[in-house]
Amino acid sequence: MSVDLPFEDREETEVVSAAQTGDVDAFEELVRRHGDKIFRRALSMMRDENTALDMAQLAWIKAWNRLSQFHGDSSFATWMTRVTINLCLDHIRKAKRWKFAESIEEMDENSGGVERKLPFVEINPTEGLEREELKKTIDKALAQLSEGHRAVIVMHTFEEMAYKEIAESLDCSIGTVMSRIFYARRNLASILKRMLEEDSQS
Amino acid sequence: MNEKLVIQIQAYLDGELSVEARLQLLARLEKDPEARELCDSLKAEQSLLKGVGESGHELPVAHSYFWKAISDEIQPHPTSSNQAMHKQTTVAFQRWSAWLVPGGVIACIALVMFQKGVFDDVLDGIESTGKKAARIAPSFHEIDSQQQNAGFISFRSESEGVSVVWISNY
């Protein structure tokens, strides 16, 4: 029977169920399985390794206390990632390091005119080495974005969260989310273009 | 190009437009080459980000270290009331031990002296066996007193309705 198997050999749903009954060993198995991903998400939001480590640990502690709220509507990893993102957003808000712009005009002040065309960057995903280099370049470019822009890029592009869900997390309107995503992407594209041009020159 | 159109194109690419709005936008893109160019640029940028993905950062510390910090927080700890009770017990024991230790020492000395016959001289000073018995149990009266070599002394208290027999070792 699967009950006799160690947690590392059990299905995720079984491990989650055991953790929900208070089994600490089951919860540790979940941390073992998703620890890297959660840290990666915290790092993409915070951009500082030590802070990301703290946020990841806090996210797991928070998740333990709220395990009863997980009903299996999404995968555990997705739910856990949402917990982490919201925790990071709370941390950023409390630190008052940025605030959400409520109007597209406000966003535009920091980003330049909407009319400016987005740089066009072509990639060939089949070229492994080039792709890895691009990955690092994108990572560096993300680091140069403001926290607000980075948050929406992470939530929308990498976590594939819908506008509505992002709006709920950010406590703002869907219109704000739409404009923020646009300017965040455009800024990222500008940074990427500059970085790629610099690389090609060197 | 107005802001509303730009945002609409993005929402279209993100699959967030309603059917009606999507049809309207597609009609617009047919007629507007500039809007179409922007749409293509946005689409390429989305492909870039989603296609390449994120860097594969991993936990910079060992799992055991990472887990310990979590475990310390989620494992049950002694409650504050338990801790307070434990502290009170410790204080009470320390207070009693201040008396118990010297008291115990005195009791040990007395026991050793008694076993070595130190008190025999005191008891020898009492002349009669009856007096000795009276000293031991003054409220009792002797009802059957034998000589010391007989090996026992018995007492009877009528008022208490109790008899006591003292058996001597010698």
GROMACS .gro file of C-alpha atoms in nm, chain A residues 82-197:
model
  116
   82ARG     CA    1   0.099   3.255  -0.506
   83VAL     CA    2   0.165   3.251  -0.133
   84THR     CA    3   0.527   3.347  -0.199
   85ILE     CA    4   0.442   3.624  -0.444
   86ASN     CA    5   0.187   3.779  -0.210
   87LEU     CA    6   0.431   3.760   0.078
   88CYS     CA    7   0.697   3.934  -0.129
   89LEU     CA    8   0.449   4.201  -0.235
   90ASP     CA    9   0.353   4.260   0.128
   91HIS     CA   10   0.718   4.290   0.219
   92ILE     CA   11   0.779   4.540  -0.058
   93ARG     CA   12   0.471   4.740   0.037
   94LYS     CA   13   0.571   4.753   0.401
   95ALA     CA   14   0.917   4.865   0.307
   96LYS     CA   15   0.747   5.144   0.110
   97ARG     CA   16   1.000   5.097  -0.158
   98TRP     CA   17   0.742   5.148  -0.429
   99LYS     CA   18   0.373   5.211  -0.472
  100PHE     CA   19   0.137   5.119  -0.745
  101ALA     CA   20   0.063   5.388  -0.997
  102GLU     CA   21  -0.307   5.422  -1.046
  103SER     CA   22  -0.306   5.587  -1.384
  104ILE     CA   23  -0.147   5.520  -1.715
  105GLU     CA   24  -0.026   5.879  -1.724
  106GLU     CA   25   0.169   5.824  -1.407
  107MET     CA   26   0.324   5.514  -1.556
  108ASP     CA   27   0.406   5.696  -1.875
  109GLU     CA   28   0.612   5.958  -1.692
  110ASN     CA   29   0.865   5.696  -1.594
  111SER     CA   30   0.860   5.511  -1.919
  112GLY     CA   31   0.858   5.758  -2.205
  113GLY     CA   32   0.596   5.798  -2.474
  114VAL     CA   33   0.366   5.516  -2.567
  115GLU     CA   34   0.438   5.589  -2.928
  116ARG     CA   35   0.793   5.464  -2.903
  117LYS     CA   36   0.813   5.136  -3.081
  118LEU     CA   37   0.916   4.825  -2.898
  119PRO     CA   38   1.249   4.683  -2.996
  120PHE     CA   39   1.216   4.362  -3.186
  121VAL     CA   40   1.437   4.080  -3.065
  122GLU     CA   41   1.449   3.752  -3.251
  123ILE     CA   42   1.566   3.432  -3.089
  124ASN     CA   43   1.599   3.076  -3.196
  125PRO     CA   44   1.502   2.857  -2.901
  126THR     CA   45   1.661   2.552  -3.058
  127GLU     CA   46   2.010   2.693  -3.018
  128GLY     CA   47   2.083   2.573  -2.667
  129LEU     CA   48   2.389   2.777  -2.581
  130GLU     CA   49   2.246   3.097  -2.720
  131ARG     CA   50   1.931   3.034  -2.526
  132GLU     CA   51   2.122   2.992  -2.200
  133GLU     CA   52   2.305   3.316  -2.264
  134LEU     CA   53   1.978   3.487  -2.340
  135LYS     CA   54   1.834   3.349  -2.020
  136LYS     CA   55   2.113   3.510  -1.823
  137THR     CA   56   2.071   3.832  -2.015
  138ILE     CA   57   1.698   3.837  -1.941
  139ASP     CA   58   1.774   3.772  -1.577
  140LYS     CA   59   2.009   4.071  -1.568
  141ALA     CA   60   1.754   4.284  -1.750
  142LEU     CA   61   1.484   4.187  -1.502
  143ALA     CA   62   1.713   4.296  -1.223
  144GLN     CA   63   1.727   4.642  -1.377
  145LEU     CA   64   1.350   4.684  -1.379
  146SER     CA   65   1.172   4.862  -1.098
  147GLU     CA   66   1.016   4.630  -0.840
  148GLY     CA   67   0.669   4.719  -0.962
  149HIS     CA   68   0.746   4.635  -1.323
  150ARG     CA   69   0.935   4.321  -1.230
  151ALA     CA   70   0.645   4.200  -1.016
  152VAL     CA   71   0.394   4.217  -1.300
  153ILE     CA   72   0.636   4.056  -1.547
  154VAL     CA   73   0.694   3.770  -1.308
  155MET     CA   74   0.327   3.725  -1.229
  156HIS     CA   75   0.202   3.757  -1.584
  157THR     CA   76   0.477   3.614  -1.801
  158PHE     CA   77   0.634   3.349  -1.583
  159GLU     CA   78   0.346   3.256  -1.353
  160GLU     CA   79   0.085   3.310  -1.625
  161MET     CA   80  -0.153   3.479  -1.385
  162ALA     CA   81  -0.461   3.640  -1.537
  163TYR     CA   82  -0.510   4.017  -1.521
  164LYS     CA   83  -0.783   3.974  -1.263
  165GLU     CA   84  -0.566   3.763  -1.036
  166ILE     CA   85  -0.277   4.009  -1.062
  167ALA     CA   86  -0.515   4.296  -0.985
  168GLU     CA   87  -0.627   4.114  -0.671
  169SER     CA   88  -0.271   4.051  -0.561
  170LEU     CA   89  -0.169   4.409  -0.625
  171ASP     CA   90  -0.495   4.549  -0.492
  172CYS     CA   91  -0.551   4.765  -0.797
  173SER     CA   92  -0.776   4.781  -1.101
  174ILE     CA   93  -0.744   4.558  -1.407
  175GLY     CA   94  -0.678   4.871  -1.614
  176THR     CA   95  -0.378   4.952  -1.397
  177VAL     CA   96  -0.251   4.598  -1.437
  178MET     CA   97  -0.284   4.621  -1.816
  179SER     CA   98  -0.093   4.947  -1.839
  180ARG     CA   99   0.166   4.830  -1.593
  181ILE     CA  100   0.231   4.512  -1.786
  182PHE     CA  101   0.267   4.707  -2.106
  183TYR     CA  102   0.522   4.951  -1.968
  184ALA     CA  103   0.705   4.679  -1.783
  185ARG     CA  104   0.742   4.480  -2.104
  186ARG     CA  105   0.847   4.779  -2.299
  187ASN     CA  106   1.110   4.875  -2.043
  188LEU     CA  107   1.236   4.522  -2.035
  189ALA     CA  108   1.257   4.511  -2.412
  190SER     CA  109   1.450   4.839  -2.414
  191ILE     CA  110   1.695   4.712  -2.155
  192LEU     CA  111   1.735   4.384  -2.343
  193LYS     CA  112   1.798   4.560  -2.670
  194ARG     CA  113   2.063   4.780  -2.512
  195MET     CA  114   2.231   4.483  -2.346
  196LEU     CA  115   2.233   4.277  -2.664
  197GLU     CA  116   2.374   4.568  -2.861
   0.00000   0.00000   0.00000
